[in-house]
Amino acid sequence: MKTVRVNASKQYEVRIKDGLLKEAGQQILTVKKACSCVLVSDETVFSIYGETVVQSLQNAGFCVHTFLIPPGESSKSTANLVNLWEYLADCNITRSDLLVALGGGVVGDLTGFAAATFLRGIDFVQIPTTLLAMVDSSVGGKTAVDLQHGKNLAGAFYQPSLVLCDPSALGTLTPEIFADGMAEVIKYGFINRPELIEKLEKQADITDIITLCVEDKRDIVEQDERDNGCRQLLNLGHTLAHGIELHSGYTVSHGSAVAVGMVLITKAAVKATLCPQETLDILLNLLQKYNLPTKTQFTCEQLCEAALEDKKRKGSFITLVIPTQTGRSELKKTAIEDLPAFLIKAWDNT
Ligand code: NAD
Ligand code: GLY
């Protein structure tokens, strides 16, 4: 088993091994004694893995209640948060009890926020079942629900007590959802991991890849848990991705939008001579290899407009993440009036 220790405001381990779902109860017993727990999942994930995890928790002595939500982003809602709080109260969950999130980033973010706020904070364990959730959302303590005004607008930084990644669970993902996670994996390579890019160019072992990404996220979160500095590097491609998702009415998936966002910001950097052409070529090849898109139908004007509404904007500045060489990116504070002129070159195909 691979183990990554995270030393943030709370210390915890990310354990990565095929078959961990079956051992969930025993694994959790190493950080928490048997208690009442509420297992939160979505209907799709629960129909495949629910019985295995419930059985394992019960065998380890946990008293298990389950709370299910429909699959999809629309479930990361204030309505489901309130329903979950009420359910926790119905189950007489106390401060010494536990929440367990079994699913992708939607389940993890909602459960984490409920754990952060119910009784002013109870323990929770993340059992991510998508690649995106294994390499990104389950680690680092960002929890949230969406508001009508936008994604993740209400949330808290609240670290889990344990993260259990079972890569064998990725076998039941659709190719599209797997590819979404690969966009985030490729992102880590271009932020600061040239060796990850080399692995991805060959045939890489998925457990190794997850471990490298989690180590990377751990390093970043330990330096900047509250997202005021280097953690913003994790937003590579995301400012433009946000606009693509918004203008498509969320029909373009997050991973696909991040892939295109990374291409556009890298192209703009190449045109501004901040980054070599070779880096863009390597990025394009990798995205194609992992079945991710590299182009958008939306205009620079549309994406700039959305970027300026992004919650990451601070006053009249926005912090861009700019690739400067293969496997290295830097933060660049940019005045909002300079943004269109910088980005428009990414639409110039000469
Ligand atoms: P998701 O949770 O919606 O899962 C995608 C789909 O995959 C769902 O339909 C789900 O039912 C299905 N699924 C999950 N695991 C499966 C499995 N093993 N087999 C078959 N089907 C499975 O989406 P996601 O991509 O995991 O997460 C996206 C969410 O994560 C967004 O809300 C995003 O804002 C959030 N996020 C949070 C962070 C963070 O740091 N907290 C980081 C990145 C993304
Ligand atoms: N996924 C971005 C972050 O955790 O900061």
XYZ file of C-alpha atoms in Angstrom, residues 186 244 255-265 267 280-297 346 349:
34
model
C -1.867 16.297 -16.713
C -16.197 27.348 -21.061
C -12.063 18.005 -17.204
C -12.664 18.817 -20.880
C -12.894 22.515 -20.035
C -9.653 22.368 -17.998
C -7.896 20.657 -20.921
C -8.889 23.466 -23.302
C -8.158 26.108 -20.649
C -4.601 24.764 -20.278
C -4.100 24.880 -24.061
C -5.339 28.486 -24.311
C -3.231 29.836 -21.452
C -0.715 29.330 -26.280
C 2.611 23.632 -25.996
C 3.354 20.756 -28.400
C 3.936 18.319 -25.515
C 0.697 19.455 -23.845
C -1.329 19.044 -27.063
C 0.083 15.540 -27.648
C -0.705 14.407 -24.114
C -4.258 15.746 -24.162
C -4.896 13.975 -27.485
C -3.367 10.756 -26.143
C -5.803 10.805 -23.208
C -8.852 11.665 -25.372
C -9.224 15.230 -24.176
C -10.274 18.196 -26.348
C -7.884 21.016 -27.250
C -10.204 23.594 -28.881
C -13.240 25.649 -27.960
C -16.055 27.233 -29.951
C -4.358 32.286 -28.042
C -3.785 30.492 -35.360
